[in-house]
mmCIF file of C-alpha atoms and ligand atoms in Angstrom:
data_model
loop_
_atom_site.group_PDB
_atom_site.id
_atom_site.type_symbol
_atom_site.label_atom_id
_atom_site.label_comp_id
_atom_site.label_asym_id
_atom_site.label_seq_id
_atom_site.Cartn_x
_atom_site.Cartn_y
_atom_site.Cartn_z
ATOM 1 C CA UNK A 1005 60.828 45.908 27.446
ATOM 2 C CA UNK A 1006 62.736 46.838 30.439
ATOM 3 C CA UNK A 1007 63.596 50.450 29.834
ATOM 4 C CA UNK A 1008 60.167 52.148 31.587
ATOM 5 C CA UNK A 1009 60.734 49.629 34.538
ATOM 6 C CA UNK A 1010 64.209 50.920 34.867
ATOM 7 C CA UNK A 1011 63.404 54.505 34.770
ATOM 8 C CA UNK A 1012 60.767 54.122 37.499
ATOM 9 C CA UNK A 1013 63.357 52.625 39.678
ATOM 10 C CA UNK A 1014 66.197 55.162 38.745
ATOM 11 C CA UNK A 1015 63.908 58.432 39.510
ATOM 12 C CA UNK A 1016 62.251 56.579 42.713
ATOM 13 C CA UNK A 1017 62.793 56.552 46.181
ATOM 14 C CA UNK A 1018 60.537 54.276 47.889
ATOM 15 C CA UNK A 1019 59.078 50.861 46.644
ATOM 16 C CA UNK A 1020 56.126 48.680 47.582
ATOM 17 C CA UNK A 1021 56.034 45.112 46.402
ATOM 18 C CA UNK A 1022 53.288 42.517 46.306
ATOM 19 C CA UNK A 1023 52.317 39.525 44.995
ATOM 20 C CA UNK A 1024 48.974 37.473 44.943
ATOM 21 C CA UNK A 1025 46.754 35.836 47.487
ATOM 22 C CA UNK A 1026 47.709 31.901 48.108
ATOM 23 C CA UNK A 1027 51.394 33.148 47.693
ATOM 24 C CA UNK A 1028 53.770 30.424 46.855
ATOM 25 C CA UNK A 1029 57.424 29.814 45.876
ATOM 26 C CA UNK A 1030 57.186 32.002 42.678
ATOM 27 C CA UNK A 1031 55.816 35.116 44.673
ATOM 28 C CA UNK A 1032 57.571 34.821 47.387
ATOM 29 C CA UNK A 1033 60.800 34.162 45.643
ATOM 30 C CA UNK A 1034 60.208 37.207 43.067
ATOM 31 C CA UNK A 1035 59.189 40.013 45.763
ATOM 32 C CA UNK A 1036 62.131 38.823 48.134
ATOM 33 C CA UNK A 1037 64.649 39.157 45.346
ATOM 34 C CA UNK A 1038 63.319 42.262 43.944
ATOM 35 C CA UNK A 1039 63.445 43.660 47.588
ATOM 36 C CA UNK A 1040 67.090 42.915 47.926
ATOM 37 C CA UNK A 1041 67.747 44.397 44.264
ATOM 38 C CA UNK A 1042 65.967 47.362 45.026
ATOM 39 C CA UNK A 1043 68.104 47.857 48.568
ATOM 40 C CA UNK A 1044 70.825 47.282 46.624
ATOM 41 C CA UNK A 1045 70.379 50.252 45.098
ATOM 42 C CA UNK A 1046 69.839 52.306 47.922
ATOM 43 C CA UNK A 1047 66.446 52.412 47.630
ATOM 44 C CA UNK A 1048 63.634 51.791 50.529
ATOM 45 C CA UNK A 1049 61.486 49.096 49.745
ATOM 46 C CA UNK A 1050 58.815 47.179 51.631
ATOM 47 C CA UNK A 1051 56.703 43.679 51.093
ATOM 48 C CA UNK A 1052 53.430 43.676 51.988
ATOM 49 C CA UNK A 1053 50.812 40.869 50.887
ATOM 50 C CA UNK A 1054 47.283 40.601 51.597
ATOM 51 C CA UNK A 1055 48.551 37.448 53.508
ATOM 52 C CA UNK A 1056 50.775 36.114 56.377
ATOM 53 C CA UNK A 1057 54.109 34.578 55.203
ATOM 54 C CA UNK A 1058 53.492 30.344 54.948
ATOM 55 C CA UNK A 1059 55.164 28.741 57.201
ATOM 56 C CA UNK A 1060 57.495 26.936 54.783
ATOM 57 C CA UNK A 1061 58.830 30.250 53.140
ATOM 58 C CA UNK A 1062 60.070 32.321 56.401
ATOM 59 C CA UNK A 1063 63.459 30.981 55.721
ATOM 60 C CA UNK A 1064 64.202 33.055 53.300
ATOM 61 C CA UNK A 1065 62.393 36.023 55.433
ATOM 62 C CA UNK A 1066 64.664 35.497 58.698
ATOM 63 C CA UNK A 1067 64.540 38.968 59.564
ATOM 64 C CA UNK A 1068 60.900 38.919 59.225
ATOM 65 C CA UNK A 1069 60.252 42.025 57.123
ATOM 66 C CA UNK A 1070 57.796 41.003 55.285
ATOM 67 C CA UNK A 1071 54.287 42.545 56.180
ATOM 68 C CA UNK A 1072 50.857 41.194 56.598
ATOM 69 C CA UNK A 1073 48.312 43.761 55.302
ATOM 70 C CA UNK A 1074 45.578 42.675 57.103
ATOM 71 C CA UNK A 1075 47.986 43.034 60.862
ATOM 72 C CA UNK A 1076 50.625 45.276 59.832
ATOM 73 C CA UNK A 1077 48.603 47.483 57.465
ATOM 74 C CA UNK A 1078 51.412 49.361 55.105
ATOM 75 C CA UNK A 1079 53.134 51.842 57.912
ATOM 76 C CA UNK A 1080 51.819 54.839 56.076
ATOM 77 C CA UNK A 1081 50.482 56.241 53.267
ATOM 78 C CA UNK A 1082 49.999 54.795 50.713
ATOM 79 C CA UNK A 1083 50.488 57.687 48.367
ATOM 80 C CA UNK A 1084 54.407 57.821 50.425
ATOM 81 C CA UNK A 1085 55.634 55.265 47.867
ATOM 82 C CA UNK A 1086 56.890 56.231 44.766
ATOM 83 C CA UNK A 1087 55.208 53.054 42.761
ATOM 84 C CA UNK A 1088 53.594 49.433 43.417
ATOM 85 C CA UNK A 1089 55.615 46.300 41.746
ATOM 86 C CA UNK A 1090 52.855 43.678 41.157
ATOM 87 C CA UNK A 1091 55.242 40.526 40.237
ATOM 88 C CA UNK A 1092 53.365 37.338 39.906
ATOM 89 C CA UNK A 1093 50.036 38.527 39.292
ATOM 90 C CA UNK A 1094 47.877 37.826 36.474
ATOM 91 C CA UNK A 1095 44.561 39.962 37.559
ATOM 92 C CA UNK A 1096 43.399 42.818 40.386
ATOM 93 C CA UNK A 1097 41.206 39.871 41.534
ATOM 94 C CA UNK A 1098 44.122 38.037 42.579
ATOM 95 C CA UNK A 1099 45.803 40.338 45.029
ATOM 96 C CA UNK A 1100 42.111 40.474 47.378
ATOM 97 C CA UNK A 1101 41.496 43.685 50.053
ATOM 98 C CA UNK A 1102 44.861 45.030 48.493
ATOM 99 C CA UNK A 1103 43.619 45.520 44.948
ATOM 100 C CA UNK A 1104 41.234 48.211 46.580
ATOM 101 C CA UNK A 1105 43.309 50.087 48.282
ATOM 102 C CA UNK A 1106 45.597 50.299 45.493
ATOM 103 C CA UNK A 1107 43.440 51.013 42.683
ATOM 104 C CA UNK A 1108 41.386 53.592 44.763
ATOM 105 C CA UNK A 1109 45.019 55.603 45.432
ATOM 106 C CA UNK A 1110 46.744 57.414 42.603
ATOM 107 C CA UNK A 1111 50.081 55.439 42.924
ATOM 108 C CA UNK A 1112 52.291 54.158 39.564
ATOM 109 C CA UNK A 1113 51.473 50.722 39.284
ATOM 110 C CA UNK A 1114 54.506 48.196 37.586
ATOM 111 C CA UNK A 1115 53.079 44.254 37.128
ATOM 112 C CA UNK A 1116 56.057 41.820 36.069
ATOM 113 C CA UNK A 1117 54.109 38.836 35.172
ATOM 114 C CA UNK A 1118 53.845 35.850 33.020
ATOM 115 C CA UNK A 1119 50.593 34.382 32.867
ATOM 116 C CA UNK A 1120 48.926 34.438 29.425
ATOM 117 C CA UNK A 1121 45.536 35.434 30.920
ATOM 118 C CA UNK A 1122 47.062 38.460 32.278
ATOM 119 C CA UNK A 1123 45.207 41.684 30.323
ATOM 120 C CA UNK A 1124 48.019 43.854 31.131
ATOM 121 C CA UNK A 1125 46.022 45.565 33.981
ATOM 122 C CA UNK A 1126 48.596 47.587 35.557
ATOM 123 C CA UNK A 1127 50.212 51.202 34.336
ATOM 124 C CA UNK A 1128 53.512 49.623 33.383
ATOM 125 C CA UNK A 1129 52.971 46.235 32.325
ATOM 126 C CA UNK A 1130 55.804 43.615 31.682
ATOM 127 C CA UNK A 1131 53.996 40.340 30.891
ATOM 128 C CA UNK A 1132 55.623 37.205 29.234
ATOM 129 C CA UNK A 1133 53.718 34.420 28.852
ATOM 130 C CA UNK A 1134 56.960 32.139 27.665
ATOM 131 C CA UNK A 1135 58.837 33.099 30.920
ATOM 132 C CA UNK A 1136 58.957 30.458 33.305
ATOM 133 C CA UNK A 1137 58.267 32.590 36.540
ATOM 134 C CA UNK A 1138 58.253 35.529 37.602
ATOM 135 C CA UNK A 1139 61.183 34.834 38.950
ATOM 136 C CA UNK A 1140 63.317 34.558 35.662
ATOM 137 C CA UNK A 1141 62.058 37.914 34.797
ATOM 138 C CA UNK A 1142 63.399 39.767 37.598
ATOM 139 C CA UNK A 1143 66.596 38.276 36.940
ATOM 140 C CA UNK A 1144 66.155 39.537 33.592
ATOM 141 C CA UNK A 1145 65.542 42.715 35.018
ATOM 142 C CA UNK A 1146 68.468 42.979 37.284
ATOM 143 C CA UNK A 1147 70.731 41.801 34.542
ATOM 144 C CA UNK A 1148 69.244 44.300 32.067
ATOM 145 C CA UNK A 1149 70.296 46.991 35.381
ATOM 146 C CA UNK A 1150 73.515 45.980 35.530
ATOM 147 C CA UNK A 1151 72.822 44.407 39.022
ATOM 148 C CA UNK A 1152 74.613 42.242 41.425
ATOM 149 C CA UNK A 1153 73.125 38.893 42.096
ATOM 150 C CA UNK A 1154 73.647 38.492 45.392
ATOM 151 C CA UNK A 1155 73.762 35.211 47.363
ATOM 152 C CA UNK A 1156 70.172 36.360 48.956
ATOM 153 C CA UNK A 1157 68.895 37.500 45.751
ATOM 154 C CA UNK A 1158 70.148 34.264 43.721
ATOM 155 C CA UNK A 1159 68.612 31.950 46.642
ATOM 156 C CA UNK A 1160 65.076 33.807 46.309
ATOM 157 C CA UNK A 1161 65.380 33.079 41.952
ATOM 158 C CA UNK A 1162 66.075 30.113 42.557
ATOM 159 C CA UNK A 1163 63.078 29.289 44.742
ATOM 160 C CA UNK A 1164 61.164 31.281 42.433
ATOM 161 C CA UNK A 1165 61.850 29.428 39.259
ATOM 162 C CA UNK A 1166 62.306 26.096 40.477
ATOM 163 C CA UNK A 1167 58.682 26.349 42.463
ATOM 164 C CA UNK A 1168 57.071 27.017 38.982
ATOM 165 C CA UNK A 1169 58.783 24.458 36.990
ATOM 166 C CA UNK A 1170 57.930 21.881 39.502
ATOM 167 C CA UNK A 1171 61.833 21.759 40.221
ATOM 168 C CA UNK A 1172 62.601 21.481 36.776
ATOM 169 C CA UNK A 1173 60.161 18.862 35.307
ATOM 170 C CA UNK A 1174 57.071 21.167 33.634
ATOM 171 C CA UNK A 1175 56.781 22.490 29.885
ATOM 172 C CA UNK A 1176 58.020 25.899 31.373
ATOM 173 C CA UNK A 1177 61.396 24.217 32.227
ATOM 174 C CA UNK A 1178 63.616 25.989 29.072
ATOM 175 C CA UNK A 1179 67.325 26.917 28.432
ATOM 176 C CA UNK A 1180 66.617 30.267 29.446
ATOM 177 C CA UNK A 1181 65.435 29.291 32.844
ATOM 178 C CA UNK A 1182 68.806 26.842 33.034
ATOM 179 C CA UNK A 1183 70.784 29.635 31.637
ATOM 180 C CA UNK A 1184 69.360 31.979 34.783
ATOM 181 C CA UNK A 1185 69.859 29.019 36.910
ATOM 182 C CA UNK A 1186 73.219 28.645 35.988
ATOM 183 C CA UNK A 1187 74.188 31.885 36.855
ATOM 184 C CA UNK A 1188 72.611 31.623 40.565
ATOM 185 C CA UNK A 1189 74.101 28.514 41.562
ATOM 186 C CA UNK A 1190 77.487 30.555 40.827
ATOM 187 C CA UNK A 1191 76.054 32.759 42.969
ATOM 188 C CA UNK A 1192 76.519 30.630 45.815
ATOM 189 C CA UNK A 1193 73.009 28.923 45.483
ATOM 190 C CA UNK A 1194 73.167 24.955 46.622
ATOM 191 C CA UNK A 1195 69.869 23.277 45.406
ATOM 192 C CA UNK A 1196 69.822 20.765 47.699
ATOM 193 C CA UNK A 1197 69.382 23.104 50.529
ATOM 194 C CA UNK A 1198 66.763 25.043 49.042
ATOM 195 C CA UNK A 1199 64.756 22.052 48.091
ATOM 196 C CA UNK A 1200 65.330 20.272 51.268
ATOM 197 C CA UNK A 1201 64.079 23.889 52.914
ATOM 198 C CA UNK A 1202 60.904 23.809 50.895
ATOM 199 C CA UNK A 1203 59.635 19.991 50.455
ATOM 200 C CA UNK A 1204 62.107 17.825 52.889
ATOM 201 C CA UNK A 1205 60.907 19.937 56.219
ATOM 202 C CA UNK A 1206 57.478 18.648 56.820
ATOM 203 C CA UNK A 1207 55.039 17.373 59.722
ATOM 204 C CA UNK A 1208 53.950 13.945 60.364
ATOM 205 C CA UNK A 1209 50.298 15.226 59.808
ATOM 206 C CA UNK A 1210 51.640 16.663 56.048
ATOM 207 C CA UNK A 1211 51.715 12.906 54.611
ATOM 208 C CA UNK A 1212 48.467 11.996 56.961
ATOM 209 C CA UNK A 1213 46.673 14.578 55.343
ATOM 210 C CA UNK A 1214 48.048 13.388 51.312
ATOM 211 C CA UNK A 1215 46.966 9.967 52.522
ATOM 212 C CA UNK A 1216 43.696 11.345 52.949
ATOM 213 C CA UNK A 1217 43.607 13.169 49.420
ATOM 214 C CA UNK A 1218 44.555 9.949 47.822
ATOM 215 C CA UNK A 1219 41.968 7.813 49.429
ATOM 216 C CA UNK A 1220 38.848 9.870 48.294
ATOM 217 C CA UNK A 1221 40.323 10.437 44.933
ATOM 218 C CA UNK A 1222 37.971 9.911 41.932
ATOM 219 C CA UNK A 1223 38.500 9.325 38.098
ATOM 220 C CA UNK A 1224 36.170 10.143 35.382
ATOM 221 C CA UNK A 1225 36.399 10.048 31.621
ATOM 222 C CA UNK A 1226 37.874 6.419 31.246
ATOM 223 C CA UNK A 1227 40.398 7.432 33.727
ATOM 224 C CA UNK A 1228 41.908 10.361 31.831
ATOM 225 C CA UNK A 1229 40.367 13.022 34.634
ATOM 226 C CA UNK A 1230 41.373 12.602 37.945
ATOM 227 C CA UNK A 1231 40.011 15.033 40.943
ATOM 228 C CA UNK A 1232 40.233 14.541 44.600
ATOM 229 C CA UNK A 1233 38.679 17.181 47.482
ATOM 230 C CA UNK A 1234 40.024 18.507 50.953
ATOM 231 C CA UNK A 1235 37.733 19.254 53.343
ATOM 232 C CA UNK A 1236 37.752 22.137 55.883
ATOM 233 C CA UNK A 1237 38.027 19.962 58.530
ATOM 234 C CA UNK A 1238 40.628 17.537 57.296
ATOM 235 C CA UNK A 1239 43.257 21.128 56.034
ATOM 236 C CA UNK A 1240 42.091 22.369 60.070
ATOM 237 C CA UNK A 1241 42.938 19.208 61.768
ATOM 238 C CA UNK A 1242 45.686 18.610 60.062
ATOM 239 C CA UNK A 1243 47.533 21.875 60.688
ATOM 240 C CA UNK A 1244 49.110 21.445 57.108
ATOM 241 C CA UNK A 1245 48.974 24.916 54.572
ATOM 242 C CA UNK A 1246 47.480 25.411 51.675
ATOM 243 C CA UNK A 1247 50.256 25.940 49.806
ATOM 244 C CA UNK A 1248 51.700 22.644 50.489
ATOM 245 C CA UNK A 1249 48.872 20.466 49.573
ATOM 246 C CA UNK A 1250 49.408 21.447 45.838
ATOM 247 C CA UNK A 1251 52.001 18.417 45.761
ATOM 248 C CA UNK A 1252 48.686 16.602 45.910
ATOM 249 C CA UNK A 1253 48.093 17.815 42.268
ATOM 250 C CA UNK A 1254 51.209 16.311 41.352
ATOM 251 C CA UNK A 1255 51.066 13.042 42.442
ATOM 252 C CA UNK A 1256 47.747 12.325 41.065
ATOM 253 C CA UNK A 1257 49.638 13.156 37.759
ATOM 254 C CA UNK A 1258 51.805 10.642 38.138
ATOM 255 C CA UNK A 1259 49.037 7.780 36.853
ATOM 256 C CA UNK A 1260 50.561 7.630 33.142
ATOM 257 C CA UNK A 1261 46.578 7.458 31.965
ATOM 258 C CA UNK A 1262 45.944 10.780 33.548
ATOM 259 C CA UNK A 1263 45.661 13.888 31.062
ATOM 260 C CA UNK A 1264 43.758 16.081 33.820
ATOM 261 C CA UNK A 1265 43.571 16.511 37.481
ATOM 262 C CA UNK A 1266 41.107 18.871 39.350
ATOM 263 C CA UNK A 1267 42.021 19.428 43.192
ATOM 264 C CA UNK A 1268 39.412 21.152 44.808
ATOM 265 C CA UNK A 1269 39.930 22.994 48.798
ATOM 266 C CA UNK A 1270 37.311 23.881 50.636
ATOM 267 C CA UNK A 1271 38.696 27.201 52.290
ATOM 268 C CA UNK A 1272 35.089 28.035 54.147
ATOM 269 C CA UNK A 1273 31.200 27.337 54.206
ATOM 270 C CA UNK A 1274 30.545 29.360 50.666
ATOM 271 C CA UNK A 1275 34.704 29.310 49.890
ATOM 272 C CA UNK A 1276 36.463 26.887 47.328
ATOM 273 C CA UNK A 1277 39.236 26.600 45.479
ATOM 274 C CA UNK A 1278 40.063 25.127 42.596
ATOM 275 C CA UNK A 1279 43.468 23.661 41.107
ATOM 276 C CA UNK A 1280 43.440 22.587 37.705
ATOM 277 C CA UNK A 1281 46.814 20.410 35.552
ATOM 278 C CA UNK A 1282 46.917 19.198 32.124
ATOM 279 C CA UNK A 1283 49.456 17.261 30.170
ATOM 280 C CA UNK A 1284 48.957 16.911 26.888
ATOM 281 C CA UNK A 1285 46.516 18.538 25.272
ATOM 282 C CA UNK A 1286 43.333 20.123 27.380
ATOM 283 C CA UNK A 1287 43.937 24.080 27.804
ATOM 284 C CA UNK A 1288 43.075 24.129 31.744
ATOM 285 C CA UNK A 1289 43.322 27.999 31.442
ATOM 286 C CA UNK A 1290 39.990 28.347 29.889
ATOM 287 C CA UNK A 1291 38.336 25.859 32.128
ATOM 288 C CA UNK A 1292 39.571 27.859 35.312
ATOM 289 C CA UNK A 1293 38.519 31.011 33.178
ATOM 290 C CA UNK A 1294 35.147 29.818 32.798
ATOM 291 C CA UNK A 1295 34.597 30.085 36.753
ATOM 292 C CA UNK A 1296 36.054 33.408 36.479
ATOM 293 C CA UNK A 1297 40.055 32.540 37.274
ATOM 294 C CA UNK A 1298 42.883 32.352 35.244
ATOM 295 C CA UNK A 1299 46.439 31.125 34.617
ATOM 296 C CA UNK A 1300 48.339 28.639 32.133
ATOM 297 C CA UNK A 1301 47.776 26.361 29.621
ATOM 298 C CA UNK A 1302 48.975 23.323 31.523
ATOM 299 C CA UNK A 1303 48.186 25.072 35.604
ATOM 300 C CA UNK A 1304 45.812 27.632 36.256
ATOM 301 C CA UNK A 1305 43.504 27.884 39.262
ATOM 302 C CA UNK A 1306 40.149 29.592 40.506
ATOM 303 C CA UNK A 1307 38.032 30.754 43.508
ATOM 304 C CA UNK A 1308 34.259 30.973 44.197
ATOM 305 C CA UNK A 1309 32.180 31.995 46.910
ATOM 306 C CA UNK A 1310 30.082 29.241 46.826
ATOM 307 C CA UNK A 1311 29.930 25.185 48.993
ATOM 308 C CA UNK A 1312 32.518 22.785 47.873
ATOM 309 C CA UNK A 1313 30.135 20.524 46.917
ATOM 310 C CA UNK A 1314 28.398 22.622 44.687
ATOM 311 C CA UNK A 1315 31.447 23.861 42.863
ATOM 312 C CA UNK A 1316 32.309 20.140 42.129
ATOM 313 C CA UNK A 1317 29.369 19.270 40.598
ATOM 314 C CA UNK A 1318 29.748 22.594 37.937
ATOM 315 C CA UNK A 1319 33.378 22.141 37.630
ATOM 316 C CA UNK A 1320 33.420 18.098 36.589
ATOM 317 C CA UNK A 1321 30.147 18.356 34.273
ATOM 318 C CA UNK A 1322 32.207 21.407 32.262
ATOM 319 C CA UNK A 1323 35.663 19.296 32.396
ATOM 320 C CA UNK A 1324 34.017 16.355 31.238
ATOM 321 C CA UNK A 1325 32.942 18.583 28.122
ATOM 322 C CA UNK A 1326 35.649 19.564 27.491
ATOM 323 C CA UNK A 1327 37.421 16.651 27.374
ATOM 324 C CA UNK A 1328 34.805 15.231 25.470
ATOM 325 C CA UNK A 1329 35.513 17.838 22.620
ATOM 326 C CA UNK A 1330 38.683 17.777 22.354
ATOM 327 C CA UNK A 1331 41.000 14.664 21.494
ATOM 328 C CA UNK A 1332 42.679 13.731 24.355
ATOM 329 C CA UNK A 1333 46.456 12.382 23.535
ATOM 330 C CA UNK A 1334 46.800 9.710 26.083
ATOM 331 C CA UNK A 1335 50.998 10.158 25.764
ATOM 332 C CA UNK A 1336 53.424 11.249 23.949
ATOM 333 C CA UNK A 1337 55.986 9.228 25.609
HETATM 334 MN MN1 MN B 1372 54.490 32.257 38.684
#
């Protein structure tokens, strides 16, 4: 699995790595280690996303290195690089302007991936669906190398693989991710730092804003779907990020009843979001895939170009089918 991977790093010079638009702990966590694995080997390697760091993951980016696209551009050609590591990524529609630029050049592209929906779009594909994160597969890959994991590399796993198994609670949470765990906290990795980095370190305005969620939320289907919205205006006044109102998601799973919850963002006029989570039984994967995104069986997630409001109404009248077709286990607790 790992052996055309390896030899792409071994006869290489010069590495770019990205990951996909609305980056988040898994992305971040994956490029940042690969980085440091790749330096490691005396390599050059750069990280550039279609989109500014988040706030909440600079930490682990204190020498600011990683580049914006859209400010810092790449530095230089394109063609320069020897090949493109695409970790996190399910589709070309998930890495925005980027996808472009890198499909219109001739350089080798390498995706490390796990998402099920992911068609294995890239030259060199590594894609497994019962990894946890991207995350655990580059430490696969740097233990398949022979590599050091460094203090820096084991923080960025960690981040990576607890983001994705929502700190070690989701059906992606296995022994194998424990076992990779394991080895980075004898790395030097203390998880209380990490999570108190990532969700202990917010604004006044953060919980303001969740208050505001959970007041408009909504429930359908006897109670079994749950969505909620967030307005332009209340994710501008509020100063919070995007990435840290998927919590929201979470919480509104917490109502034992609850088998799905939609979270939709309104990201501009004719620009929305979607979040989807299941827990027992509905396959949210094919409902995001239906409005043209993608992702896992129990989180997956879409965008359209079209009003909030509008996407609501199309989105909740093809949940509710679903839901209707398919037997819903209330718990198997
Ligand atoms: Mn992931």
């Amino acid at each position: 699995m790992w052996k055309q991977i390896a030899d792409v790093i071994n006869s290489g010079r010069k590495f770019l790595i990205t990951s996909h638009l609305f980056l988040e702990g898994d992305a971040v966590g994956s490029e940042i280690a690969l980085k440091h694995f790749l330096k490691g080997l005396g390599k050059e390697a750069i990280i550039v996303n279609n989109e500014a760091l988040p706030a909440v993951y600079r930490c682990f980016d204190p020498k600011k290195e990683i580049k914006f696209l859209k400010k810092d551009g790449i530095g230089t050609d394109i063609q320069d690089f020897d090949a493109i590591f695409i970790v996190d990524v399910g589709s070309w529609g998930q890495l925005g302007d980027f996808a472009e630029m890198i499909q219109s050049s001739s350089i080798t592209t390498v995706c490390i991936d796990h998402h099920p929906t992911n068609p294995g779009f890239a030259d060199i594909n590594v894609v497994d669906k019962d990894a946890s994160s991207a995350g655990e597969l580059i430490f696969d890959l740097i233990t398949y190398m022979h590599g050091e994991i460094t203090k820096e590399i084991a923080e960025s796993l960690y981040l990576s693989i607890a983001s994705d198994t929502g700190w070690f609670k989701f059906s992606n949470t296995s022994a194998k991710a424990f076992s990779a765990c394991s080895t980075l906290l004898k790395s030097g990795v203390k998880p209380e730092v990490i999570y108190e980095k990532v969700c202990q370190n917010k604004s006044w305005s953060y919980l303001k804003l969740i208050n505001l969620a959970l007041e408009s939320l909504h429930s359908e289907c006897d109670g079994r779907l749950a969505w909620t919205k967030l307005t332009q205006e209340m994710l501008k006044s509020s100063g919070v990020e995007y990435v840290e109102t998927d919590v929201i998601i979470d919480l509104i799973r917490a109502i034992g009843k609850v088998e799905v919850v939609i979270l939709f963002r309104e990201l501009g006029e004719k620009k929305t979001k979607i979040g989807f989570r299941s827990k027992h039984t509905i396959n949210v994967s094919k409902l995001a895939s239906k409005f043209g995104g993608g992702g896992h069986v129990r989180a997956a997630g879409a965008s359209l170009n079209e009003p909030m409001d509008h996407v609501v109404e199309k989105v909740l009248s093809e949940a509710k089918e679903l839901m209707k077709k398919t037997k819903v286990c209330v718990s198997t607790v």
